[in-house]
XYZ file of N, CA and C in Angstrom:
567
model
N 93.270 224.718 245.061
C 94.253 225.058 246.045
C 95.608 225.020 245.363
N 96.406 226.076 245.369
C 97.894 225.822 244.949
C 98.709 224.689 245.776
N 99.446 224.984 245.175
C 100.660 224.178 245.480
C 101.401 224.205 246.708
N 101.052 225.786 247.306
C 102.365 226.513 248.442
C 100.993 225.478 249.170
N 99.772 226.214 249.432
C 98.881 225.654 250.067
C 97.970 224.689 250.587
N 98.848 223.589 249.615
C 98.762 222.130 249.955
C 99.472 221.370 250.631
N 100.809 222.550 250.240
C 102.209 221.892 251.485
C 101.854 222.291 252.599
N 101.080 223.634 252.840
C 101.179 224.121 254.332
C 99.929 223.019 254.891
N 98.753 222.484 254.502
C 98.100 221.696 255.120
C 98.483 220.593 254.877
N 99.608 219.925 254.255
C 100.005 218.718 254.998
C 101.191 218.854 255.747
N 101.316 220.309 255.970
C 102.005 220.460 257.356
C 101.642 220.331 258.549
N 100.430 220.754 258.336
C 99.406 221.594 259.687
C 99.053 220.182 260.371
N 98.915 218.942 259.322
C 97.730 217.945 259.691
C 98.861 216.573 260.461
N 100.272 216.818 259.528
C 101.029 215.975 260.461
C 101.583 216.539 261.684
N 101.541 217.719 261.829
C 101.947 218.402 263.345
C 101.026 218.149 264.558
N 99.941 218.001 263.869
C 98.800 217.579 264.784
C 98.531 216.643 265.005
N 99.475 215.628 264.218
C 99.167 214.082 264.441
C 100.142 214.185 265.645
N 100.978 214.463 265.523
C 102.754 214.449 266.544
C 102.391 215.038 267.789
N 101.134 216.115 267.488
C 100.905 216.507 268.720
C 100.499 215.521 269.932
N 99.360 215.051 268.907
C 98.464 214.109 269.755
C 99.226 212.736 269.643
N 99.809 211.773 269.515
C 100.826 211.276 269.783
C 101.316 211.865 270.877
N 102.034 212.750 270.631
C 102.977 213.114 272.219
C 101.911 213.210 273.427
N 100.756 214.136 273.326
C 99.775 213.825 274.515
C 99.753 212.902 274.923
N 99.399 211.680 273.778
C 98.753 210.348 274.816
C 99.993 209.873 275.652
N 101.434 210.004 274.735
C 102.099 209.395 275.570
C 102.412 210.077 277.243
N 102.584 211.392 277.233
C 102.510 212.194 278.169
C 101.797 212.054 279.137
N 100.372 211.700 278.531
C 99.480 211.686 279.805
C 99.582 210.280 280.549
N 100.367 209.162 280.251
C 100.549 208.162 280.843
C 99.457 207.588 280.055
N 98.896 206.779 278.950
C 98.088 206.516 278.780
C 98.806 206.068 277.000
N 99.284 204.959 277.127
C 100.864 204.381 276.347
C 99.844 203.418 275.590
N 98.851 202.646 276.089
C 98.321 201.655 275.511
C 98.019 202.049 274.004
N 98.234 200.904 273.082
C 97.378 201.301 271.859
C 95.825 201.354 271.658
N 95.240 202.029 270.948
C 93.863 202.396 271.142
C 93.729 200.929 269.814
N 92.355 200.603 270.188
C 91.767 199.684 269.460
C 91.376 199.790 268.089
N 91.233 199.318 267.169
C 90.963 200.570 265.729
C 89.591 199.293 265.320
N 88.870 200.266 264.944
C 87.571 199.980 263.927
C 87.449 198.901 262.895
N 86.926 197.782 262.643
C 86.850 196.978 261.195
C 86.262 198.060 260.584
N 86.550 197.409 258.991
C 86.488 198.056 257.930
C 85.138 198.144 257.920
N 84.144 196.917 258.186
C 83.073 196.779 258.038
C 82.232 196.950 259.384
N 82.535 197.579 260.165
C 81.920 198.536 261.737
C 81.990 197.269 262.524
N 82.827 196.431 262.499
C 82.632 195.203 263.612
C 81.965 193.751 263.192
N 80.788 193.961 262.596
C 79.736 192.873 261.865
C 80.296 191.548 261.994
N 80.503 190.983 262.717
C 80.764 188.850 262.719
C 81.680 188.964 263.385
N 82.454 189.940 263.991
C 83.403 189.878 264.588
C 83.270 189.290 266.336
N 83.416 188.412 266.713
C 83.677 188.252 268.193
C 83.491 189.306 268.924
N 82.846 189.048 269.920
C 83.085 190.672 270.922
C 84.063 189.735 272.082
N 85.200 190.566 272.473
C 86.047 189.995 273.351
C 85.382 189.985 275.090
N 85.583 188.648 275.904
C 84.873 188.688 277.175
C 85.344 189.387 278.105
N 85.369 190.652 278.904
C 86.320 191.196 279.820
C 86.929 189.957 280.728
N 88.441 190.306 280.768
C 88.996 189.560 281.907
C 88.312 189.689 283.444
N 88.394 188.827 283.614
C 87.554 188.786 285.434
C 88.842 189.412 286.312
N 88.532 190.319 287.168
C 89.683 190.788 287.918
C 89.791 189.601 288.878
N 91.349 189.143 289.174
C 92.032 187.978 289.781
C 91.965 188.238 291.296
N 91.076 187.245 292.619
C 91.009 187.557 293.974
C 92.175 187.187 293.964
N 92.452 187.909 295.440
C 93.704 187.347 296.117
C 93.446 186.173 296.613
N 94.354 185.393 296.723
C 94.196 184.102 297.466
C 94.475 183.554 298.852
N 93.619 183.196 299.721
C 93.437 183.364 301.061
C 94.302 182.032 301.895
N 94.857 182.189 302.692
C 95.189 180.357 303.223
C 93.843 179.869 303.440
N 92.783 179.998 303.655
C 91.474 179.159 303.896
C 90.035 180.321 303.407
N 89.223 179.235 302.826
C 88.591 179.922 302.319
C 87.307 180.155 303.404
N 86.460 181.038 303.184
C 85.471 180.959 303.956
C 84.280 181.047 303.334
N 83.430 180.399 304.298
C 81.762 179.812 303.905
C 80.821 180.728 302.862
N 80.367 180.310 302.022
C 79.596 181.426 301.309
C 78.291 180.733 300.853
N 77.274 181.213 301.580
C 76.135 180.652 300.964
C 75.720 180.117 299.854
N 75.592 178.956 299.423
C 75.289 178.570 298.016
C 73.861 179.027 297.620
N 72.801 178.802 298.030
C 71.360 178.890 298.295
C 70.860 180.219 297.625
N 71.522 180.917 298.456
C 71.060 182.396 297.657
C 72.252 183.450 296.962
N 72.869 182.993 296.688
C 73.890 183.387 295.269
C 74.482 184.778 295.787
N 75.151 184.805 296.855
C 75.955 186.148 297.534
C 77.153 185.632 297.479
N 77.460 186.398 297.512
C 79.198 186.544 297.750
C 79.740 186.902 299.098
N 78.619 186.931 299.844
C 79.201 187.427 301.403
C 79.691 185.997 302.357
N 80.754 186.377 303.015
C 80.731 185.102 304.188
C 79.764 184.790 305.041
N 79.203 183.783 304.939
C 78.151 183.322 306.468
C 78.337 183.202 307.895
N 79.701 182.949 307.717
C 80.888 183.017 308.816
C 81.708 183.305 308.916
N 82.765 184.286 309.847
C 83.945 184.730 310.056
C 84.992 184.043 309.757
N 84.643 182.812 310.552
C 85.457 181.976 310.722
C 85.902 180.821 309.712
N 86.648 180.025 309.465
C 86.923 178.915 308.398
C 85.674 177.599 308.820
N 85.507 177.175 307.658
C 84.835 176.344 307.837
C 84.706 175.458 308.575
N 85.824 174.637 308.571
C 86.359 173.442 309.787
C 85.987 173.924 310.842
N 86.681 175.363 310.972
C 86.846 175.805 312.568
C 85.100 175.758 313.145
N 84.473 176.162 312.463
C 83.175 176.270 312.800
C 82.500 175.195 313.095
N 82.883 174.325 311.987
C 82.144 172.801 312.437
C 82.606 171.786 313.375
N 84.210 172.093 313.802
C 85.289 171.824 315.168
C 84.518 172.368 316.266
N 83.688 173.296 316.492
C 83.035 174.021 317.448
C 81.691 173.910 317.422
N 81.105 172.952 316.530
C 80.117 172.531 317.171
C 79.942 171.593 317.745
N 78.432 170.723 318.397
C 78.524 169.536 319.290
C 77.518 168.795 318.612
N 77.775 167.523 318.416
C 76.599 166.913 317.965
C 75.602 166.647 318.508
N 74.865 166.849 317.764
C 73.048 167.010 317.948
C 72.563 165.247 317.267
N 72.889 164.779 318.173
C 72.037 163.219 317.852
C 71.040 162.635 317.121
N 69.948 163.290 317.155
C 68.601 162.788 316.565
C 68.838 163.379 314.967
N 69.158 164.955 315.058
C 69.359 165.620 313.367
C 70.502 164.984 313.069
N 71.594 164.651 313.473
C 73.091 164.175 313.284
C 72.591 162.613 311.951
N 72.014 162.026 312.908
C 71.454 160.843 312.634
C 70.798 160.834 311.229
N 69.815 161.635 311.441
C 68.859 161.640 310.198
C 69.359 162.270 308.699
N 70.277 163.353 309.201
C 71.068 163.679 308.373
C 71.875 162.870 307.811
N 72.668 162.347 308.418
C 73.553 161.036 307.731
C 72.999 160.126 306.973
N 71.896 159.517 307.489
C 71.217 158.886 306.717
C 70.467 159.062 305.645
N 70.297 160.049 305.517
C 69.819 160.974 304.019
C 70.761 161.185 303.195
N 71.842 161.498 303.622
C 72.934 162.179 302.893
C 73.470 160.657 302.223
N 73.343 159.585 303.205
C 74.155 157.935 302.767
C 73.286 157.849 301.640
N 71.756 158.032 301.902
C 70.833 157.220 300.363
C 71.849 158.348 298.975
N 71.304 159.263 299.111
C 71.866 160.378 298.559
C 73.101 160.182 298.013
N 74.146 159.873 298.432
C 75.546 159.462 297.976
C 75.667 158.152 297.470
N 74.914 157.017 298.116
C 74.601 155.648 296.902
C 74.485 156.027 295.501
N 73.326 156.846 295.445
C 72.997 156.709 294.451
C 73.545 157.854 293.370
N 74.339 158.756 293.916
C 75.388 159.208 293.294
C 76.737 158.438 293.024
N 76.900 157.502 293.625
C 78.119 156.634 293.423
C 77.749 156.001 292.319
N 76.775 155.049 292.295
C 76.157 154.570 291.322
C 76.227 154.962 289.885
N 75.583 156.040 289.784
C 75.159 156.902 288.829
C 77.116 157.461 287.817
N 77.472 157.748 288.563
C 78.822 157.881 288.624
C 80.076 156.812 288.064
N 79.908 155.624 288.520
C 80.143 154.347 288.381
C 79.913 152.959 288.015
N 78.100 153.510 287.178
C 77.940 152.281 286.274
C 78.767 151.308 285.314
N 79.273 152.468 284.641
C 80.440 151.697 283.696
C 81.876 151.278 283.883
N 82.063 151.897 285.355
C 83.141 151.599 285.888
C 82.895 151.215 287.672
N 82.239 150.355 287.823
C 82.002 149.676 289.712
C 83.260 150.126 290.022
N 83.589 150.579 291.585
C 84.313 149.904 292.183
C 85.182 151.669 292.470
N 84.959 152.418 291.742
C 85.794 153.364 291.403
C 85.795 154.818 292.412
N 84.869 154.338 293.054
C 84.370 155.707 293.631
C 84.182 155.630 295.157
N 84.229 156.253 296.496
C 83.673 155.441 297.644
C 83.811 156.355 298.531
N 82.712 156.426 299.642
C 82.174 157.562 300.758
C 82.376 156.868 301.909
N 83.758 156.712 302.331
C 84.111 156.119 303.989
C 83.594 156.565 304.775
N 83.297 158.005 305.325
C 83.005 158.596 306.210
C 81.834 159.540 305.869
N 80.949 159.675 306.578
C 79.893 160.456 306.586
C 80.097 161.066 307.961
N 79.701 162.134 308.686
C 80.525 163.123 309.499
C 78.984 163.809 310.039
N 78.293 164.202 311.014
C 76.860 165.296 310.912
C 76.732 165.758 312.193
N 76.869 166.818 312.500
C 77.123 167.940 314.023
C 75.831 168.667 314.054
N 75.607 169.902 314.778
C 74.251 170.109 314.998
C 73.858 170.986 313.469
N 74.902 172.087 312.696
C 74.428 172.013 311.671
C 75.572 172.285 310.057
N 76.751 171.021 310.629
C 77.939 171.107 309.512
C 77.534 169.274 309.257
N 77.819 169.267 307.994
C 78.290 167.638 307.600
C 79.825 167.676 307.055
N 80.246 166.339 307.000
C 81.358 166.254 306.292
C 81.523 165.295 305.483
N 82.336 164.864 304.511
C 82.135 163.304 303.654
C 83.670 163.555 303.194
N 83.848 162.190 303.213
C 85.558 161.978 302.475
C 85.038 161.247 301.374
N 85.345 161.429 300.578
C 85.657 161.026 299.111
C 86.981 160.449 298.896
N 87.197 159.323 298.551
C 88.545 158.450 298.069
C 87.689 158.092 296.670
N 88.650 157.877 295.466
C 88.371 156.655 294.637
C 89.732 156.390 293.718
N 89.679 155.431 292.746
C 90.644 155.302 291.704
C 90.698 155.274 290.610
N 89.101 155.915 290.306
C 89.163 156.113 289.096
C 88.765 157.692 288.644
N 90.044 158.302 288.032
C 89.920 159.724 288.043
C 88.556 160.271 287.273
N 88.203 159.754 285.757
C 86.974 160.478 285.608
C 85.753 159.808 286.519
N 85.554 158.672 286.975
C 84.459 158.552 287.430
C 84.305 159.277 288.952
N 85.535 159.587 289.744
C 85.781 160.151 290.405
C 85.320 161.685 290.519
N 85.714 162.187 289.316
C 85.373 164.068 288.757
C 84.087 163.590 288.932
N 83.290 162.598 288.139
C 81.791 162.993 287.735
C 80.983 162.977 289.016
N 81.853 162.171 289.581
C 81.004 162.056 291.128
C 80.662 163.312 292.251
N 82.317 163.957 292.128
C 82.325 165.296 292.445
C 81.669 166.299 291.855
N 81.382 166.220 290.747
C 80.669 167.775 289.840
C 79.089 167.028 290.439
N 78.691 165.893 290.286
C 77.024 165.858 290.809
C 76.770 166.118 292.325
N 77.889 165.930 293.119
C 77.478 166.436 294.173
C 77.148 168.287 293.940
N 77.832 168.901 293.456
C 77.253 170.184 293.536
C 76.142 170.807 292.788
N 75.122 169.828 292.025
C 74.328 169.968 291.471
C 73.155 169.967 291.851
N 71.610 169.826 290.964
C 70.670 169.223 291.933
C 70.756 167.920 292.045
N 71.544 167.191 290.988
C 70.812 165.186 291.684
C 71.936 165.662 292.849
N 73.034 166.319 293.608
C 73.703 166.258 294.546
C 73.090 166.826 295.409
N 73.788 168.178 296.556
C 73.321 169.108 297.247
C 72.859 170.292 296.767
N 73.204 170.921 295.837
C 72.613 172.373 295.181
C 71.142 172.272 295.454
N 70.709 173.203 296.348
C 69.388 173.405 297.022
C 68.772 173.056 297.987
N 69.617 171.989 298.591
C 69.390 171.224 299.717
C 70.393 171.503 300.917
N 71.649 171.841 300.666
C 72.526 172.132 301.456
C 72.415 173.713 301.441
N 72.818 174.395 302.443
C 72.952 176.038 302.385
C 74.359 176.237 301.614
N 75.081 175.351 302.412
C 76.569 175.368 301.750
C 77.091 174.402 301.021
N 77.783 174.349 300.451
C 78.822 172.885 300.179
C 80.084 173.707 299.275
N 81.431 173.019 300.465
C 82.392 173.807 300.116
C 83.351 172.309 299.878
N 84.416 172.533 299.191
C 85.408 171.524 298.680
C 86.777 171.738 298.953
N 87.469 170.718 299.934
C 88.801 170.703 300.849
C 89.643 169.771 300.789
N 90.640 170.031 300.571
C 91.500 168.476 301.079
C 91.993 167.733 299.953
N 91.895 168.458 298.540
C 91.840 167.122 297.392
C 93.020 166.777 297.321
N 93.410 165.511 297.052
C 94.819 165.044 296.631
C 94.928 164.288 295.615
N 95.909 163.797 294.772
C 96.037 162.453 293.830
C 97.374 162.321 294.579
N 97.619 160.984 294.897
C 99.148 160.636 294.988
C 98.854 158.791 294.531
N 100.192 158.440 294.094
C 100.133 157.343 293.443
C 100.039 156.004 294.388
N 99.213 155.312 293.960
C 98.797 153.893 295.096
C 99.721 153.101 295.125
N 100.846 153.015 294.378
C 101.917 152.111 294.136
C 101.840 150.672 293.473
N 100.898 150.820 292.842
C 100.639 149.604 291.691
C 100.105 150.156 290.511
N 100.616 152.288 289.799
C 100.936 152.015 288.807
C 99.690 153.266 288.877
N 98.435 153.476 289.769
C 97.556 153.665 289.539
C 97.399 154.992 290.367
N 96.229 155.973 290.463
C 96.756 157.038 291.302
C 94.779 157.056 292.311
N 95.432 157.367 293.805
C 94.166 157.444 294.711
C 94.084 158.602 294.626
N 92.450 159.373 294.569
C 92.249 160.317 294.867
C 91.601 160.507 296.226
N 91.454 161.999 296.739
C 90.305 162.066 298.163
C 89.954 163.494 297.764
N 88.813 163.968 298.724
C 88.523 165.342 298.269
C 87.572 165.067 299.817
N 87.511 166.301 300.387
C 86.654 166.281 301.740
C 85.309 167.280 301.235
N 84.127 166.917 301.418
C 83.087 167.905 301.044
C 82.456 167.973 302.742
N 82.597 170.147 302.718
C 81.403 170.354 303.445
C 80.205 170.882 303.475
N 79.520 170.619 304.409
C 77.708 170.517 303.903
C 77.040 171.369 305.110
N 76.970 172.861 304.959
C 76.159 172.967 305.952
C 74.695 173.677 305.567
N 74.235 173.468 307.222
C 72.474 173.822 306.678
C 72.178 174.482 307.823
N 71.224 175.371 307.348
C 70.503 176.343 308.677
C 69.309 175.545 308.891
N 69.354 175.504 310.291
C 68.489 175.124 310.877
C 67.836 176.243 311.794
């Protein structure tokens, strides 16, 4: 190839770079494109897509744990639902009392190495919502107590639902900080 004809194709080839450049920017589509390893990718990380961000609701609503949907079970907020029911005595009962062995021995489990740290004031059971307050003062034995409730040694499989409300830390005033967290528990009956 001469000389004239080496200039005209590295004319031709940067005009066409400028072209396409100006397209992408034109077409709205500004982002930089990703470019190739040298070696086609090989050991390289594959990046995790970002999860698109929900909006965030003033109250959340019920979502079946049991069978892994994403749909609401109820219209309504949780509370409101379990505010509107009436207690059912005999299941109320038996429920509580299952749920008390059940939470011993999650306290326990939770609080071997640290007694004292963890504690279930209230147990709560309507015809088919529970409720439980959670206080303690000791923050990890506190977490661990909370992550086993949503497990199997907790409710995962036993409850339809179990949703998490109410948490606070504010300081006890001797230096140390109380937590609470409200868990609800419901079940089809």
């Amino acid at each position: 190839m001469s000389r004239r004809g080496a200039w005209w194709t590295a004319i031709a080839v940067a005009a066409a770079g400028a072209v396409g450049v100006a397209a992408a920017r034109w077409s709205g589509d500004s982002r930089p494109r990703p470019r190739a390893a040298p070696d086609g990718g090989a050991g390289l990380p594959v990046p995790a897509a970002a999860a698109p961000r929900a909006r965030l609701r003033p109250a959340p609503l019920p979502v079946p744990a049991a069978e892994g949907t994403l749909e609401p079970a109820d219209e309504r907020p949780l509370w409101d639902a379990r505010e509107a029911e009436s207690r059912d005595p005999a299941w109320a009962d038996a429920k509580e009392r299952a749920i008390g062995e059940r939470v011993r021995a999650l306290v326990a489990a939770a609080t071997r190495d640290r007694p004292g740290g963890v504690a279930v004031p209230q147990i709560e059971c309507r015809e088919t919502h529970c409720r439980l307050l959670v206080t303690g003062t000791d923050g990890p034995a506190f977490r661990a107590f909370v992550e086993s409730l949503q497990d199997e040694r907790g409710f995962y499989g036993d409850a339809d639902l179990l949703a998490l409300d109410g948490y606070s830390e504010v300081p006890d005033g001797s230096g140390g900080t109380r937590y609470s967290v409200r868990v609800h528990l419901q079940y089809r009956r």
